[in-house]
Coordinates of C-alpha atoms and ligand atoms in Angstrom, one line a residue:
X30 CA 0.0 0.0 0.0
X31 CA 1.4 3.4 -0.9
X32 CA 2.3 5.8 2.0
X33 CA -0.2 8.3 0.5
X34 CA -3.0 5.8 1.0
X35 CA -1.8 5.1 4.5
X36 CA -1.6 8.7 5.5
X37 CA -4.6 9.4 7.8
X38 CA -6.6 12.4 6.9
X39 CA -7.4 14.5 10.0
X40 CA -11.1 15.0 10.6
X41 CA -12.3 18.4 9.4
X42 CA -13.0 21.0 12.0
X43 CA -16.6 21.1 10.8
X44 CA -17.1 17.4 11.5
X45 CA -15.4 17.8 14.9
X46 CA -17.9 20.5 15.7
X47 CA -20.8 18.5 14.5
X48 CA -19.7 15.6 16.7
X49 CA -19.3 17.7 19.8
X50 CA -22.8 19.2 19.1
X51 CA -24.3 15.7 19.1
X52 CA -22.4 14.5 22.1
X53 CA -23.3 17.8 23.9
X54 CA -26.9 17.3 23.1
X55 CA -27.0 13.7 24.4
X56 CA -25.0 14.6 27.6
X57 CA -27.1 17.7 28.2
X58 CA -30.5 15.9 27.8
X59 CA -29.2 13.0 30.0
X60 CA -28.2 15.5 32.7
X61 CA -31.6 17.1 32.5
X62 CA -33.4 13.8 32.8
X63 CA -31.3 12.6 35.7
X64 CA -31.6 15.9 37.5
X65 CA -27.9 16.2 38.4
X66 CA -27.1 16.4 42.1
X67 CA -26.3 19.8 43.4
X68 CA -22.5 19.4 43.3
X69 CA -22.6 18.3 39.7
X70 CA -24.9 21.2 38.8
X71 CA -22.6 23.7 40.6
X72 CA -19.3 22.2 39.3
X73 CA -20.2 21.0 35.9
X74 CA -23.2 23.0 34.5
X75 CA -22.6 26.3 36.3
X76 CA -18.8 25.7 36.5
X77 CA -16.9 24.0 33.8
X78 CA -19.5 24.3 31.0
X79 CA -20.4 27.9 31.8
X80 CA -16.7 29.0 32.0
X81 CA -15.7 27.0 28.9
X82 CA -18.7 28.3 26.8
X83 CA -18.2 31.9 27.9
X84 CA -14.5 31.8 27.2
X85 CA -15.1 30.4 23.7
X86 CA -17.8 33.0 23.0
X87 CA -15.6 35.8 24.3
X88 CA -12.7 34.7 22.1
X89 CA -15.0 34.7 19.0
X90 CA -16.4 38.1 19.9
X91 CA -13.0 39.7 20.4
X92 CA -12.5 39.2 16.7
X93 CA -15.7 41.0 15.7
X94 CA -14.8 44.7 15.9
X95 CA -11.3 44.3 14.3
X96 CA -12.6 42.0 11.6
X97 CA -15.5 44.2 10.6
X98 CA -13.3 47.3 10.6
X99 CA -10.3 45.7 8.7
X100 CA -12.5 43.7 6.4
X101 CA -14.8 46.5 5.5
X102 CA -11.9 48.9 4.9
X103 CA -10.3 46.4 2.6
X104 CA -13.6 45.7 0.9
X105 CA -14.4 49.4 0.3
X106 CA -10.9 50.3 -0.7
X107 CA -10.8 47.6 -3.3
X108 CA -14.1 48.6 -4.9
X109 CA -11.8 51.0 -6.7
X110 CA -14.5 53.5 -7.8
X111 CA -17.3 55.2 -5.9
X112 CA -19.8 54.3 -8.6
X113 CA -19.1 50.6 -8.0
X114 CA -19.4 51.1 -4.3
X115 CA -22.8 52.7 -4.7
X116 CA -23.9 49.9 -7.0
X117 CA -22.7 47.0 -4.8
X118 CA -24.0 48.8 -1.7
X119 CA -27.4 49.5 -3.2
X120 CA -27.8 45.9 -4.4
X121 CA -26.7 44.5 -1.1
X122 CA -28.8 46.8 1.1
X123 CA -31.9 46.3 -1.2
X124 CA -31.6 42.5 -1.1
X125 CA -31.0 42.4 2.7
X126 CA -34.1 44.5 3.3
X127 CA -36.3 42.7 0.7
X128 CA -35.4 39.2 2.1
X129 CA -36.1 40.4 5.7
X130 CA -39.5 41.9 4.6
X131 CA -40.3 38.7 2.8
X132 CA -39.4 36.6 5.8
X133 CA -41.6 38.5 8.2
X134 CA -44.5 38.6 5.8
X135 CA -44.3 34.9 5.5
X136 CA -44.2 34.5 9.3
X137 CA -47.3 36.7 9.8
X138 CA -49.3 34.9 7.1
X139 CA -48.4 31.4 8.4
X140 CA -49.0 32.4 12.0
X141 CA -52.5 33.9 11.1
X142 CA -53.4 30.7 9.3
X143 CA -52.2 28.3 12.0
X144 CA -53.3 30.5 15.0
X145 CA -50.7 29.1 17.5
X146 CA -51.9 31.4 20.3
X147 CA -55.6 30.5 20.1
X148 CA -56.9 29.0 23.3
X149 CA -54.6 30.8 25.7
X150 CA -57.2 33.3 26.7
X151 CA -54.9 35.6 28.8
X152 CA -55.9 39.0 29.8
X153 CA -53.6 41.9 30.0
X154 CA -53.4 44.5 32.8
X155 CA -54.8 47.8 31.6
X156 CA -51.7 49.5 33.2
X157 CA -49.6 48.7 30.2
X158 CA -48.7 51.9 28.3
X159 CA -47.1 51.8 24.9
X160 CA -44.1 54.1 24.9
X161 CA -43.5 55.6 21.4
X162 CA -40.5 54.1 19.6
X163 CA -37.8 56.7 19.1
X164 CA -38.4 58.8 16.0
X165 CA -36.8 57.5 12.8
X166 CA -34.7 60.6 12.4
X167 CA -33.0 59.9 15.8
X168 CA -32.3 56.3 14.8
X169 CA -30.8 57.5 11.6
X170 CA -28.6 60.2 13.3
X171 CA -27.4 57.6 15.8
X172 CA -25.8 55.6 12.9
X173 CA -23.2 58.3 12.4
X174 CA -20.3 58.1 15.0
X175 CA -18.9 61.2 16.6
X176 CA -16.0 59.2 18.0
X177 CA -15.0 56.0 16.1
X178 CA -12.9 54.7 18.9
X179 CA -15.9 54.9 21.3
X180 CA -18.0 53.2 18.6
X181 CA -15.5 50.4 18.5
X182 CA -15.2 50.2 22.3
X183 CA -19.0 50.1 22.7
X184 CA -19.3 47.5 19.9
X185 CA -21.7 49.8 18.1
X186 CA -21.5 48.0 14.8
X187 CA -23.6 50.3 12.7
X188 CA -21.3 53.2 13.6
X189 CA -18.2 51.1 13.0
X190 CA -19.6 50.2 9.6
X191 CA -20.1 53.8 8.6
X192 CA -16.6 54.8 9.8
X193 CA -15.0 51.9 8.0
X194 CA -16.8 52.6 4.7
X195 CA -15.8 56.3 4.9
X196 CA -12.2 55.4 5.8
X197 CA -12.1 52.9 2.9
X198 CA -13.4 55.6 0.4
X199 CA -10.8 58.0 1.7
X200 CA -8.1 55.4 1.0
X201 CA -9.5 54.9 -2.5
X202 CA -9.1 58.6 -3.4
X203 CA -5.8 59.2 -1.6
X204 CA -3.4 58.0 -4.4
X205 CA -0.2 56.3 -3.3
X206 CA -0.5 57.0 0.5
X207 CA -3.9 55.5 0.3
X208 CA -2.5 52.5 -1.6
X209 CA 0.2 52.0 1.0
X210 CA -2.2 52.0 3.9
X211 CA -4.6 49.8 2.0
X212 CA -1.8 47.3 1.6
X213 CA -1.2 47.3 5.4
X214 CA -4.9 46.6 5.9
X215 CA -4.7 43.7 3.4
X216 CA -1.8 42.3 5.5
X217 CA -3.7 42.9 8.7
X218 CA -6.6 41.0 7.3
X219 CA -4.4 38.0 6.7
X220 CA -3.0 38.2 10.2
X221 CA -6.6 38.4 11.6
X222 CA -7.6 35.4 9.7
X223 CA -4.8 33.4 11.2
X224 CA -6.0 34.6 14.6
X225 CA -9.4 33.3 13.6
X226 CA -8.0 29.9 12.9
X227 CA -6.1 29.8 16.2
X228 CA -9.4 30.4 18.0
X229 CA -11.3 28.0 15.9
X230 CA -9.1 25.2 17.3
X231 CA -11.1 25.7 20.5
X232 CA -14.4 25.3 18.7
X233 CA -15.1 21.6 19.3
X234 CA -14.6 22.1 23.1
X235 CA -16.4 25.5 23.2
X236 CA -19.4 24.2 21.2
X237 CA -19.6 21.1 23.5
X238 CA -19.8 23.4 26.6
X239 CA -22.4 25.7 25.0
X240 CA -24.7 22.9 23.7
X241 CA -24.4 20.7 26.8
X242 CA -25.3 23.7 29.1
X243 CA -28.4 24.7 27.0
X244 CA -29.8 21.2 27.0
X245 CA -28.9 20.4 30.7
X246 CA -30.8 23.5 31.7
X247 CA -33.7 23.4 29.3
X248 CA -34.1 19.9 27.9
X249 CA -37.1 19.7 25.7
X250 CA -39.6 20.1 28.4
X251 CA -40.2 23.8 28.0
X252 CA -41.3 23.3 24.4
X253 CA -44.5 21.2 25.2
X254 CA -46.9 24.0 26.3
X255 CA -45.6 26.1 23.4
X256 CA -45.3 23.4 20.9
X257 CA -47.6 25.2 18.3
X258 CA -45.7 28.4 18.5
X259 CA -42.4 26.6 18.4
X260 CA -43.4 24.5 15.3
X261 CA -44.7 27.6 13.4
X262 CA -41.4 29.4 13.9
X263 CA -39.5 26.3 12.8
X264 CA -41.8 25.8 9.8
X265 CA -41.3 29.4 8.7
X266 CA -37.6 29.2 9.1
X267 CA -37.5 26.0 7.1
X268 CA -39.7 27.5 4.3
X269 CA -37.5 30.6 4.1
X270 CA -34.2 28.7 4.1
X271 CA -35.5 25.8 2.1
X272 CA -37.6 27.7 -0.5
X273 CA -36.9 31.4 -0.6
X274 CA -33.1 31.3 -0.6
X275 CA -32.8 28.4 -3.1
X276 CA -35.3 30.2 -5.4
X277 CA -33.3 33.4 -5.2
X278 CA -30.0 31.6 -5.7
X279 CA -31.3 29.7 -8.7
X280 CA -33.2 32.6 -10.4
X281 CA -31.0 35.5 -9.6
X282 CA -27.6 33.8 -9.7
X283 CA -28.0 30.5 -11.5
X284 CA -26.4 28.7 -8.5
X285 CA -27.2 25.2 -7.3
X286 CA -28.8 25.6 -3.8
X287 CA -27.7 22.1 -2.7
X288 CA -24.1 23.0 -3.4
X289 CA -24.7 26.3 -1.6
X290 CA -25.9 24.5 1.6
X291 CA -23.0 22.0 1.4
X292 CA -20.6 24.9 1.3
X293 CA -22.3 26.7 4.1
X294 CA -22.2 23.8 6.5
X295 CA -19.5 25.3 8.8
X296 CA -21.0 28.7 9.4
X297 CA -24.5 27.2 9.8
X298 CA -23.2 24.8 12.5
X299 CA -21.3 27.6 14.2
X300 CA -24.3 29.9 14.1
X301 CA -26.5 27.2 15.5
X302 CA -24.2 26.3 18.4
X303 CA -23.2 29.9 19.3
X304 CA -26.6 31.5 18.6
X305 CA -24.6 34.5 17.5
X306 CA -24.2 35.6 14.0
X307 CA -21.5 38.1 15.2
X308 CA -19.5 35.3 16.7
X309 CA -19.9 33.3 13.5
X310 CA -18.6 36.2 11.4
X311 CA -15.0 34.9 11.1
X312 CA -16.3 31.5 9.7
X313 CA -18.9 33.2 7.5
X314 CA -16.2 35.4 5.9
X315 CA -13.9 32.6 5.3
X316 CA -16.7 30.5 3.8
X317 CA -17.8 33.2 1.5
X318 CA -14.4 33.5 0.0
X319 CA -12.9 30.0 0.2
X320 CA -16.0 27.9 -0.4
X321 CA -18.5 30.1 -2.2
X322 CA -15.8 31.6 -4.3
X323 CA -16.9 35.2 -3.8
X324 CA -14.1 37.6 -4.3
X325 CA -12.8 39.4 -1.2
X326 CA -13.8 42.8 -2.8
X327 CA -17.4 41.8 -2.5
X328 CA -17.5 39.4 0.5
X329 CA -15.5 41.6 2.8
X330 CA -18.1 44.3 2.2
X331 CA -21.4 42.3 2.2
X332 CA -20.7 39.8 5.0
X333 CA -19.9 42.3 7.9
X334 CA -22.8 44.4 6.7
X335 CA -25.1 41.4 6.6
X336 CA -24.0 40.1 10.0
X337 CA -25.0 43.5 11.4
X338 CA -28.2 44.4 9.6
X339 CA -29.6 41.3 8.0
X340 CA -31.7 39.1 10.4
X341 CA -34.3 37.2 8.5
X342 CA -34.6 34.4 11.1
X343 CA -35.0 36.9 13.8
X344 CA -37.7 38.7 11.8
X345 CA -39.5 35.4 11.4
X346 CA -39.6 34.8 15.1
X347 CA -40.8 38.4 15.7
X348 CA -43.6 38.0 13.2
X349 CA -44.8 34.7 14.6
X350 CA -44.4 36.0 18.2
X351 CA -46.4 39.1 17.5
X352 CA -49.3 37.2 16.1
X353 CA -49.0 34.6 18.8
X354 CA -49.1 37.2 21.6
X355 CA -52.1 39.1 20.0
X356 CA -54.0 35.8 19.8
X357 CA -53.1 34.7 23.3
X358 CA -54.4 38.0 24.7
X359 CA -57.4 37.9 22.4
X360 CA -56.4 41.2 20.7
X361 CA -57.4 41.7 17.1
X362 CA -54.9 43.3 14.9
X363 CA -55.9 45.2 11.8
X364 CA -54.3 45.0 8.3
X365 CA -52.7 48.3 9.1
X366 CA -51.2 46.8 12.3
X367 CA -49.8 43.9 10.3
X368 CA -48.2 46.3 7.8
X369 CA -46.7 48.1 10.8
X370 CA -45.3 44.9 12.1
X371 CA -43.6 44.1 8.8
X372 CA -42.1 47.6 8.6
X373 CA -41.0 47.8 12.3
X374 CA -39.5 44.3 12.4
X375 CA -37.6 44.9 9.1
X376 CA -36.2 48.1 10.6
X377 CA -35.6 46.5 14.0
X378 CA -33.6 43.7 12.4
X379 CA -31.1 46.4 11.2
X380 CA -30.6 47.5 14.8
X381 CA -30.5 43.9 16.2
X382 CA -27.0 43.0 17.3
X383 CA -26.0 39.5 16.2
X384 CA -25.7 38.1 19.8
X385 CA -27.8 35.6 21.6
X386 CA -31.3 36.7 22.7
X387 CA -31.3 40.2 21.3
X388 CA -34.1 39.4 18.9
X389 CA -36.4 39.0 21.9
X390 CA -35.4 42.4 23.2
X391 CA -36.1 44.0 19.9
X392 CA -39.5 42.2 19.8
X393 CA -40.5 44.7 22.6
X394 CA -40.2 47.5 20.1
X395 CA -42.4 45.7 17.5
X396 CA -45.0 44.9 20.2
X397 CA -45.1 48.5 21.4
X398 CA -45.5 49.8 17.9
X399 CA -48.8 48.0 17.6
X400 CA -49.9 48.4 21.2
X401 CA -49.5 44.8 22.3
X402 CA -48.6 43.9 25.9
X403 CA -44.8 43.6 26.2
X404 CA -45.2 41.2 29.1
X405 CA -46.3 38.7 26.4
X406 CA -42.6 38.1 25.8
X407 CA -42.6 36.2 29.1
X408 CA -44.8 33.6 27.5
X409 CA -42.3 32.6 24.9
X410 CA -39.0 33.2 26.6
X411 CA -38.7 29.6 27.8
X412 CA -38.3 28.3 24.3
X413 CA -36.3 31.2 22.9
X414 CA -32.8 29.8 23.3
X415 CA -33.5 26.8 21.0
X416 CA -35.3 29.0 18.5
X417 CA -32.4 31.5 18.7
X418 CA -30.0 28.8 17.6
X419 CA -32.1 28.0 14.6
X420 CA -32.9 31.5 13.6
X421 CA -29.2 32.5 13.9
X422 CA -28.4 29.8 11.3
X423 CA -31.0 31.3 9.0
X424 CA -29.6 34.8 9.6
X425 CA -26.2 33.5 8.5
X426 CA -27.6 31.6 5.5
X427 CA -29.3 34.9 4.4
X428 CA -26.0 36.8 4.6
X429 CA -24.3 34.1 2.4
X430 CA -27.2 34.0 -0.1
X431 CA -27.1 37.7 -0.7
X432 CA -23.3 37.7 -0.9
X433 CA -23.4 35.0 -3.6
X434 CA -26.1 36.8 -5.6
X435 CA -24.2 40.1 -5.4
X436 CA -20.9 38.4 -6.2
X437 CA -22.4 36.6 -9.2
X438 CA -24.1 39.8 -10.5
X439 CA -20.7 41.6 -10.3
X440 CA -18.9 38.7 -12.0
X441 CA -16.9 38.2 -8.8
X442 CA -18.0 34.7 -8.0
X443 CA -15.7 31.9 -9.1
X444 CA -18.0 29.1 -10.1
X445 CA -15.1 26.6 -10.0
X446 CA -14.5 27.3 -6.3
X447 CA -18.3 27.3 -5.7
X448 CA -18.8 23.9 -7.3
X449 CA -15.6 22.3 -6.1
X450 CA -16.1 19.6 -3.4
X451 CA -14.0 21.3 -0.7
X452 CA -16.0 19.9 2.2
X453 CA -13.7 20.2 5.1
X454 CA -10.5 20.6 3.0
X455 CA -10.0 24.2 4.0
X456 CA -10.3 23.3 7.7
X457 CA -8.0 20.4 7.3
X458 CA -5.3 22.5 5.5
X459 CA -5.6 25.2 8.1
X460 CA -5.2 22.6 10.9
X461 CA -2.2 21.2 9.2
X462 CA -0.6 24.6 8.7
X463 CA -1.4 25.6 12.2
X464 CA 0.1 22.5 13.8
X465 CA 3.0 22.8 11.4
X466 CA 3.7 26.3 12.6
X467 CA 3.6 25.2 16.2
X468 CA 6.2 22.4 15.7
Ligands
LIG16 N1 -29.0 35.5 18.0 C1 -29.4 36.2 16.8 C2 -28.1 36.4 15.9 O1 -27.1 36.5 16.4 C3 -30.0 37.5 17.0 C4 -31.4 37.2 17.7 O2 -32.3 36.9 17.0 O3 -31.4 37.2 18.9 O4 -28.2 36.5 14.7

């Protein structure tokens, strides 16, 4: 037998993560079923798993601000003329908003048809007073930073995005000094991607901690009383990911949706296990470039933007939750109210940070807008973590779908890379190079 055949191929990182998810799920559900003794609860669930999961999430999040800044500056600076920037920016923004509006419309229609909240017959205290949402003008002004360092320190991603784009444009029009600085940013980008890979080595352990803790605490028990709500959200997420995205990919970009989902495996798993599209950003960026074949000039612009403003899965949860709460409290919503829900949830998704649970907080804004009791959120909070994991995967799939469509329309998608069977190979190569570097 040749040595080549004998050489054992290391398991890809994606597969390692998948396995730790499954093991985490089994261990977590078992712990929940057994009702772990207090010491195990304190040392394992609230100790080891909590610390391990938090450290992993923190390590991923530490990358977000530098990655968004550096990658957007590179992306903008390489879109060499302002016209191109306007065109790519317009397409990207238009698609992000349109897909979110479609997602929430679907959610509202399905929820009205299935009526998951019927039969709850709750009454609301009359003391609830809807505070007006901040005026649109204020929200718009808040996007523009007065101090970019503060914006970065606060993790205010919309402000970081505005500053990065302006900085990138300035580099574009600064001649050779701009070119020199842009080269430094390209190098920085490469260094940051190496840092991403170092942190990714922790992924199988981090994911195990996160998943085990979720299931050890929640099990599946919380779902039962809310099974209809839960299933309607899952159904809408499945329709959006399984029909809307494939249709868009096929019709607007002529791409094979099955290949798309195969290529997207890694970021989808990460999004699911971390419930944070921000934390998944490094993997999404890498996938857009190395597996989808979308040139850096496009992906380093569209992905950080999408991770921040595009939340189709979140919008779906908000649509279903709004209808569910209205039905549970026996409040009739008018057509106008539904239109308001679609508009508010679409705008809310722009302001929703890609971190766990924020969609639920932003739901308060949608409920207030149509005068529904905000305390209704308490009804669905028990099942939100599981739904959060699923909707974050859809959020991430949406970012990648739009990136592929924009990349294709700008002739910046390499079909050879998109169609190549690279399942896991990038991970494996990176693992090899990483371990090689350590030797
Ligand atoms: N966890 C979601 C995300 O990071 C946001 C949310 O819906 O809470 O994309």
